[in-house]
PDB file of C-alpha atoms in Angstrom:
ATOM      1  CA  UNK Y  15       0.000   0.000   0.000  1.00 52.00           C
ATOM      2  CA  UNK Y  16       3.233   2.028   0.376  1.00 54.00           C
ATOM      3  CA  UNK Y  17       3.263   2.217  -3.547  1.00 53.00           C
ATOM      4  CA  UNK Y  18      -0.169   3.652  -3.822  1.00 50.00           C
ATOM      5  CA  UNK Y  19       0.668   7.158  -2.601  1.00 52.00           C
ATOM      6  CA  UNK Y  20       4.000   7.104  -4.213  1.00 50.00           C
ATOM      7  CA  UNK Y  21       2.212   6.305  -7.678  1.00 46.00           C
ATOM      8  CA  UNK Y  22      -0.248   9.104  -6.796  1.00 45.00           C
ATOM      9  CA  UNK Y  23       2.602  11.482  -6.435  1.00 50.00           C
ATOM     10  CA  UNK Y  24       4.249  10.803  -9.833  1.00 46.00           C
ATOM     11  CA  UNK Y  25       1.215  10.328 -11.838  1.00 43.00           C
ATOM     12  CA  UNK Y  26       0.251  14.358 -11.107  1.00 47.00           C
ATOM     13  CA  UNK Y  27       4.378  15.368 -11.311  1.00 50.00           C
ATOM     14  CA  UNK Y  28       3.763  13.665 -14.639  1.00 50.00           C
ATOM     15  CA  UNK Y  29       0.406  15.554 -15.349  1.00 50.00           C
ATOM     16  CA  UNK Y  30       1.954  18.949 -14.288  1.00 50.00           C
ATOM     17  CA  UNK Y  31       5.271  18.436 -15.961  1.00 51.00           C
ATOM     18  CA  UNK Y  32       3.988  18.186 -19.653  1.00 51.00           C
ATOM     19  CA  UNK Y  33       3.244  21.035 -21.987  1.00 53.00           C
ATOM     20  CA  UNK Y  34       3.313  24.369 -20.434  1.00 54.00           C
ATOM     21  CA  UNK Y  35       2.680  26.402 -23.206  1.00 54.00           C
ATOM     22  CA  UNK Y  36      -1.242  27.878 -22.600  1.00 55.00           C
ATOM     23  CA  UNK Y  37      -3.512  30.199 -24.900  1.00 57.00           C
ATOM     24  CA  UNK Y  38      -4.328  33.415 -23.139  1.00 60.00           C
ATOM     25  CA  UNK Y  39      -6.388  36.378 -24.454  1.00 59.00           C
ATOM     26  CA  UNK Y  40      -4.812  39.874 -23.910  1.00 52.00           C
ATOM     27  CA  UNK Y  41      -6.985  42.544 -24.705  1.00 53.00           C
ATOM     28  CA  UNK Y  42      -5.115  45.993 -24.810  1.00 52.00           C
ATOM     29  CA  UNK Y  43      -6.995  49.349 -24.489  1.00 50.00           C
ATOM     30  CA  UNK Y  44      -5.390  52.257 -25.758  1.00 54.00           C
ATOM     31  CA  UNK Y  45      -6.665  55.881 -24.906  1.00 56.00           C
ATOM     32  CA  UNK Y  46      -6.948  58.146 -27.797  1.00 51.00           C
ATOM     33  CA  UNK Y  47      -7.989  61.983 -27.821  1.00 54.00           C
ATOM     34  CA  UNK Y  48      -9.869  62.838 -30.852  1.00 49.00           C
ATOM     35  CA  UNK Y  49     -10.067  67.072 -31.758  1.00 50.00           C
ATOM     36  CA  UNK Y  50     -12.548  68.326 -33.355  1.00 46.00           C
ATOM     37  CA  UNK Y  51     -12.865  71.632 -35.082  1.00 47.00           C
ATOM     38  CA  UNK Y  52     -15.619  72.961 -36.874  1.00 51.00           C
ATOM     39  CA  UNK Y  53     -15.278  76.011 -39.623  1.00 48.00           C
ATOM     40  CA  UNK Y  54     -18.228  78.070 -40.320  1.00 45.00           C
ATOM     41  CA  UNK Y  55     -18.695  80.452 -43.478  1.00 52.00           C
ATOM     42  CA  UNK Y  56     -21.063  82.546 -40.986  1.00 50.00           C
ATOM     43  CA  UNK Y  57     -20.070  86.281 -41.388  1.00 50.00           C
ATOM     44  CA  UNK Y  58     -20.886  88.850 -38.596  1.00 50.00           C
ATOM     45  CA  UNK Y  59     -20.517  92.598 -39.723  1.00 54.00           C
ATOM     46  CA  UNK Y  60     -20.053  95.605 -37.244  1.00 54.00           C
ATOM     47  CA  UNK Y  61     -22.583  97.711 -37.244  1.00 53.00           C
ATOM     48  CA  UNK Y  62     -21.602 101.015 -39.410  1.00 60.00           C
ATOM     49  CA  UNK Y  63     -20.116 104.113 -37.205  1.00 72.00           C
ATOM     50  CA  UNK Y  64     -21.786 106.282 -38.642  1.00 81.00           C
ATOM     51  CA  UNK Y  65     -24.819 106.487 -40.916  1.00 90.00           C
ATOM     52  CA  UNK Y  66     -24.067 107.239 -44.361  1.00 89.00           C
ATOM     53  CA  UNK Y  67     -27.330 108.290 -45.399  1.00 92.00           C
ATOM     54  CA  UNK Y  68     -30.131 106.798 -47.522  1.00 94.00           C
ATOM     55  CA  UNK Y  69     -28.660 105.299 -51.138  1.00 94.00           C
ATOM     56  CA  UNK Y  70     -28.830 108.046 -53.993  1.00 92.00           C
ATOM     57  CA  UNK Y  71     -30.405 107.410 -56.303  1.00 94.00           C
ATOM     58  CA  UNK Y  72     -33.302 106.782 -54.372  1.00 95.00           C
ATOM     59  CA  UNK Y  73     -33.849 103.016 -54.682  1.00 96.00           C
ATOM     60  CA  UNK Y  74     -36.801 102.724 -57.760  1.00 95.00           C
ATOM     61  CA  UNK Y  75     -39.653 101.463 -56.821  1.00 96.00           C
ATOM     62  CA  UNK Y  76     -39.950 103.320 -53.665  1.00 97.00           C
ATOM     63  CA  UNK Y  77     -38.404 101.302 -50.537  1.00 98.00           C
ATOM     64  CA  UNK Y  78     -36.073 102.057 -48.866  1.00 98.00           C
ATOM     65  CA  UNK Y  79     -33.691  99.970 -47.004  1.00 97.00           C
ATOM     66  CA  UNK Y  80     -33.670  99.962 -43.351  1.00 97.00           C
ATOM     67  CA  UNK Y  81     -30.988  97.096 -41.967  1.00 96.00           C
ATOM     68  CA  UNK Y  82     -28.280  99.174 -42.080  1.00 96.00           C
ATOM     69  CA  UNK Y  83     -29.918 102.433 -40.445  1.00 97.00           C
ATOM     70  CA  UNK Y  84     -31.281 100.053 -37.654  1.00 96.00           C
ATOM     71  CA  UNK Y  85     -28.209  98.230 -36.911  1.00 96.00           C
ATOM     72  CA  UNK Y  86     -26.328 101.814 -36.581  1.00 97.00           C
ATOM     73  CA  UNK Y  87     -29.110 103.050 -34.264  1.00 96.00           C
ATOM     74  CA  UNK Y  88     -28.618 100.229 -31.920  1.00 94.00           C
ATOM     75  CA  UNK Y  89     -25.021 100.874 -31.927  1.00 94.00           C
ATOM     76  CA  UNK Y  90     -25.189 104.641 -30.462  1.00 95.00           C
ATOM     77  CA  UNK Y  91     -26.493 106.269 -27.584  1.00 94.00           C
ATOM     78  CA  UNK Y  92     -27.835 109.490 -29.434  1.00 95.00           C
ATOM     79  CA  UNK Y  93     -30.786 111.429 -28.111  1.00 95.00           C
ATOM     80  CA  UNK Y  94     -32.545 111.214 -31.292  1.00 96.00           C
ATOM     81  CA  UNK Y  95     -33.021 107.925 -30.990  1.00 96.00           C
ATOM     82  CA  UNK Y  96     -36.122 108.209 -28.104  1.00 94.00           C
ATOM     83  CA  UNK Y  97     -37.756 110.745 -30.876  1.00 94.00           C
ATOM     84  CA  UNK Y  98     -39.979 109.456 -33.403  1.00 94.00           C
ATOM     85  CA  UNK Y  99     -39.592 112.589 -35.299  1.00 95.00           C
ATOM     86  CA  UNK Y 100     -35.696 112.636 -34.637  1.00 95.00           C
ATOM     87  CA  UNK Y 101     -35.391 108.928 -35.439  1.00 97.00           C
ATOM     88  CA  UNK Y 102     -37.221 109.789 -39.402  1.00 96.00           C
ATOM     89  CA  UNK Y 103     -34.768 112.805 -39.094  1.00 94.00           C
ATOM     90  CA  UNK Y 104     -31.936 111.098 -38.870  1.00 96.00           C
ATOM     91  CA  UNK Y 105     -32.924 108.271 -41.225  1.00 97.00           C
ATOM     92  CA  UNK Y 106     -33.771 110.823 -43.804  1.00 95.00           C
ATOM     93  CA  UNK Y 107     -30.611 112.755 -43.373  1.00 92.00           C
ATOM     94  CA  UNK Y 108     -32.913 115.776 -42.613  1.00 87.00           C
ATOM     95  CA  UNK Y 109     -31.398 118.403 -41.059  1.00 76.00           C
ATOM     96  CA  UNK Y 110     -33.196 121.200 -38.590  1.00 59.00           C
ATOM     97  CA  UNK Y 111     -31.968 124.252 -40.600  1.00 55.00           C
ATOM     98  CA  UNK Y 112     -33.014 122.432 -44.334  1.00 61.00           C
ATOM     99  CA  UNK Y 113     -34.829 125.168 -46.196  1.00 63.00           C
ATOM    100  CA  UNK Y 114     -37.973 123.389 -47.565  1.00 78.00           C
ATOM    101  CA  UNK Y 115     -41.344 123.572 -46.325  1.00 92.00           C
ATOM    102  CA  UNK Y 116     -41.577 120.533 -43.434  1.00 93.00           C
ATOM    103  CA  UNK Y 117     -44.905 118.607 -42.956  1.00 94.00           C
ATOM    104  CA  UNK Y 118     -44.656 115.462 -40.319  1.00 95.00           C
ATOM    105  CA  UNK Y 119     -47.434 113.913 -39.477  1.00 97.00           C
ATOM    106  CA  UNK Y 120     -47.009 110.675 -36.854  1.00 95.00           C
ATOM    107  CA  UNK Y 121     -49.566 108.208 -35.735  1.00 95.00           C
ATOM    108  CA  UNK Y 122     -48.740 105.909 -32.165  1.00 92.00           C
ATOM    109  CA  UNK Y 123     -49.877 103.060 -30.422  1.00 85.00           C
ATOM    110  CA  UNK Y 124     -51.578 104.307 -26.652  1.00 84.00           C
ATOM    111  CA  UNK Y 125     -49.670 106.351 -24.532  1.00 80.00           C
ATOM    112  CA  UNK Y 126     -46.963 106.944 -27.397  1.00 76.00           C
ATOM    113  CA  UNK Y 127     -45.992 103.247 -27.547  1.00 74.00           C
ATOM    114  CA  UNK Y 128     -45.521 101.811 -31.079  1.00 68.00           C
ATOM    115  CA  UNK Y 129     -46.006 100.651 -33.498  1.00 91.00           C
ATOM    116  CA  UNK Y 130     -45.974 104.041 -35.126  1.00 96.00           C
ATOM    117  CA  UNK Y 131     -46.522 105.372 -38.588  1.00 97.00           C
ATOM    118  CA  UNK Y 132     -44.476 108.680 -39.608  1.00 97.00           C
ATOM    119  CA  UNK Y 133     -44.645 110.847 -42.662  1.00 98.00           C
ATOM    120  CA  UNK Y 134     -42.656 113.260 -44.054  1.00 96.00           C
ATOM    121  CA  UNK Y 135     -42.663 115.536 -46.777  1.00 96.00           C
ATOM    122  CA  UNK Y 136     -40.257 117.928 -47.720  1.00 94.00           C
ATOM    123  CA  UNK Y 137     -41.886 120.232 -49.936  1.00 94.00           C
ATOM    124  CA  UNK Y 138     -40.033 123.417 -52.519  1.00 92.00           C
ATOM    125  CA  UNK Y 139     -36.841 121.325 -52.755  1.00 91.00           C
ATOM    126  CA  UNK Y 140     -34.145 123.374 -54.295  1.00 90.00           C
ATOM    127  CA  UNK Y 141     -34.491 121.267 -57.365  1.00 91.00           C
ATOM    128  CA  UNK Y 142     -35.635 121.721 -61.287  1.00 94.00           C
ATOM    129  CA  UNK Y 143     -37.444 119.068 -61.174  1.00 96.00           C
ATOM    130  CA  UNK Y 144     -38.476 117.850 -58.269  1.00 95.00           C
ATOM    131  CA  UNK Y 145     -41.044 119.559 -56.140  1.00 95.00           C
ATOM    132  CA  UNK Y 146     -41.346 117.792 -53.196  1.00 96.00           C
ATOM    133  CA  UNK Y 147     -40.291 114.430 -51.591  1.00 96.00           C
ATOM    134  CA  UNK Y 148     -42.851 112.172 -49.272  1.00 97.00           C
ATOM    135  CA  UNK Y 149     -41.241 109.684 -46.945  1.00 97.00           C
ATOM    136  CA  UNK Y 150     -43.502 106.710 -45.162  1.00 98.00           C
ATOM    137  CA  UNK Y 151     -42.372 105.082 -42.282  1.00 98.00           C
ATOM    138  CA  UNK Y 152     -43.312 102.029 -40.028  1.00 97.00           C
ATOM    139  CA  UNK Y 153     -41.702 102.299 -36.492  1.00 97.00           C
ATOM    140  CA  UNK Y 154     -41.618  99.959 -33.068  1.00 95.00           C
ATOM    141  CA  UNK Y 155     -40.225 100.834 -30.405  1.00 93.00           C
ATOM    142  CA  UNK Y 156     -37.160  98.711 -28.894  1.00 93.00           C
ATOM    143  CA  UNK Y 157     -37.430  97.589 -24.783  1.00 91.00           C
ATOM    144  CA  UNK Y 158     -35.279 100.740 -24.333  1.00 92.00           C
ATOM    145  CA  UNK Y 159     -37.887 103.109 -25.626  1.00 91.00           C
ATOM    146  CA  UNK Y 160     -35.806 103.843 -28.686  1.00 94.00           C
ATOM    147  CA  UNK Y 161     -37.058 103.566 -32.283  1.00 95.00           C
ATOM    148  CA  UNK Y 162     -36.833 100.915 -34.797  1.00 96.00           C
ATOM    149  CA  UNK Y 163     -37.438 101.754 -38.331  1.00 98.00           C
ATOM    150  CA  UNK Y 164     -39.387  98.617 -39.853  1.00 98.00           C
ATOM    151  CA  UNK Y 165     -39.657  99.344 -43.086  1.00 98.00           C
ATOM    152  CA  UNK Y 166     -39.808 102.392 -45.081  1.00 98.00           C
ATOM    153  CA  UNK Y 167     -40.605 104.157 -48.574  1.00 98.00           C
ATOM    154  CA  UNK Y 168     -40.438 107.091 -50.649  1.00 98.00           C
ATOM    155  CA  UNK Y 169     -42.322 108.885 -53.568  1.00 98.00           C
ATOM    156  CA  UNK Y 170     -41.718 112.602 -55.131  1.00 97.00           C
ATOM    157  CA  UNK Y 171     -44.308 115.149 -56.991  1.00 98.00           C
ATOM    158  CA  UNK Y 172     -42.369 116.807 -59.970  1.00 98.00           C
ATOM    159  CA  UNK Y 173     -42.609 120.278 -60.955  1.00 97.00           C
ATOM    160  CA  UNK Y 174     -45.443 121.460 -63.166  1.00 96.00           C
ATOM    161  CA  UNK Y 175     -44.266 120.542 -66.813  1.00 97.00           C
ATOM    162  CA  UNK Y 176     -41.738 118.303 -65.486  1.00 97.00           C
ATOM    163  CA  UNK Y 177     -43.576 114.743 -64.842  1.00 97.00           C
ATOM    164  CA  UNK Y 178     -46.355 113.636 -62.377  1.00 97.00           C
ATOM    165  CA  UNK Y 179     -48.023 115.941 -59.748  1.00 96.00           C
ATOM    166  CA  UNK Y 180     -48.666 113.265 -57.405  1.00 97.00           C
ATOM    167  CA  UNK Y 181     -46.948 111.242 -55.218  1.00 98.00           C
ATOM    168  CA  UNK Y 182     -44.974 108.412 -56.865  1.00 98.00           C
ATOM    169  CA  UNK Y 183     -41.655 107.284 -57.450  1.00 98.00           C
ATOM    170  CA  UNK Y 184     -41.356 107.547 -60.919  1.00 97.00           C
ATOM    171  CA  UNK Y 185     -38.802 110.212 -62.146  1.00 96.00           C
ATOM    172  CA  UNK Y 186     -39.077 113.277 -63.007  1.00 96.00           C
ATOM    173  CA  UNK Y 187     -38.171 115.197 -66.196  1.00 92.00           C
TER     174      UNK Y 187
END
């Protein structure tokens, strides 16, 4: 019975002492840091320093643009800006001491609150032609009382002999 344990003992040397080579699975994580960048062809413009003035010729047709007048009125602190009448003023280019004949004429939401409609006509212009030039404006007014121009237009009367005698913004002769 002495051989039984001996035999034991060899018969797992045996077992242990045969191949050692064994299949193992590695798995290897590597970190990697990805950048991203994005281009846009979005272009932001400054808002003009000063205000050039409406295009001349008058646009035909009879609108006016307004995005560039608006954006330069939100870029100042002037005091014409809490004016409805200084606010067509300055859009116009009108200045106080212009000789012409003024008519404005202005219509408000309650208690002065827009929107607003404005109209101004500059009448005996120091021109041949043209007798008088009507401008038509749509107005709200920003969260800081000031005034927004939302859209406006234009039309002229010509001189007698010269073209139309109403309103309109055909040319005159």
């Amino acid at each position: 019975m002495r051989a039984l344990p001996l035999l034991l003992a060899v018969l797992l040397a045996s077992a242990c002492a045969g191949d050692d080579s064994t299949t193992e699975t590695v798995t290897v994580t590597n970190a990697t840091t990805v950048t991203l960048t994005e281009t846009t062809t979005e272009t932001t413009t400054a808002p003009p320093e000063s205000w050039a003035g409406l295009p001349q010729p008058l646009p035909a047709g009879g609108t006016l643009p307004v995005d560039a007048f608006d954006a330069y009125a939100e870029s100042v602190d002037e005091p014409w800006e809490g004016s409805l009448m200084g606010t067509v003023d300055e859009f116009v280019g009108r200045d106080a001491t212009d000789g012409p004949d003024v008519s404005f004429e202005a219509a408000t939401g309650p208690e002065g609150a827009g929107p607003a409609s404005a109209t101004l006509v500059l009448d005996g212009l120091l021109d041949d032609s043209i007798r008088a030039r009507r401008y038509e404006l749509t107005l709200s007014r920003r969260d800081d009382g000031t005034w927004r121009v939302d859209s406006a237009s234009w039309a002229q009367s010509c001189r007698e002999g010269r073209g139309h005698q109403d309103f309109s913004p055909e040319p005159c002769v």
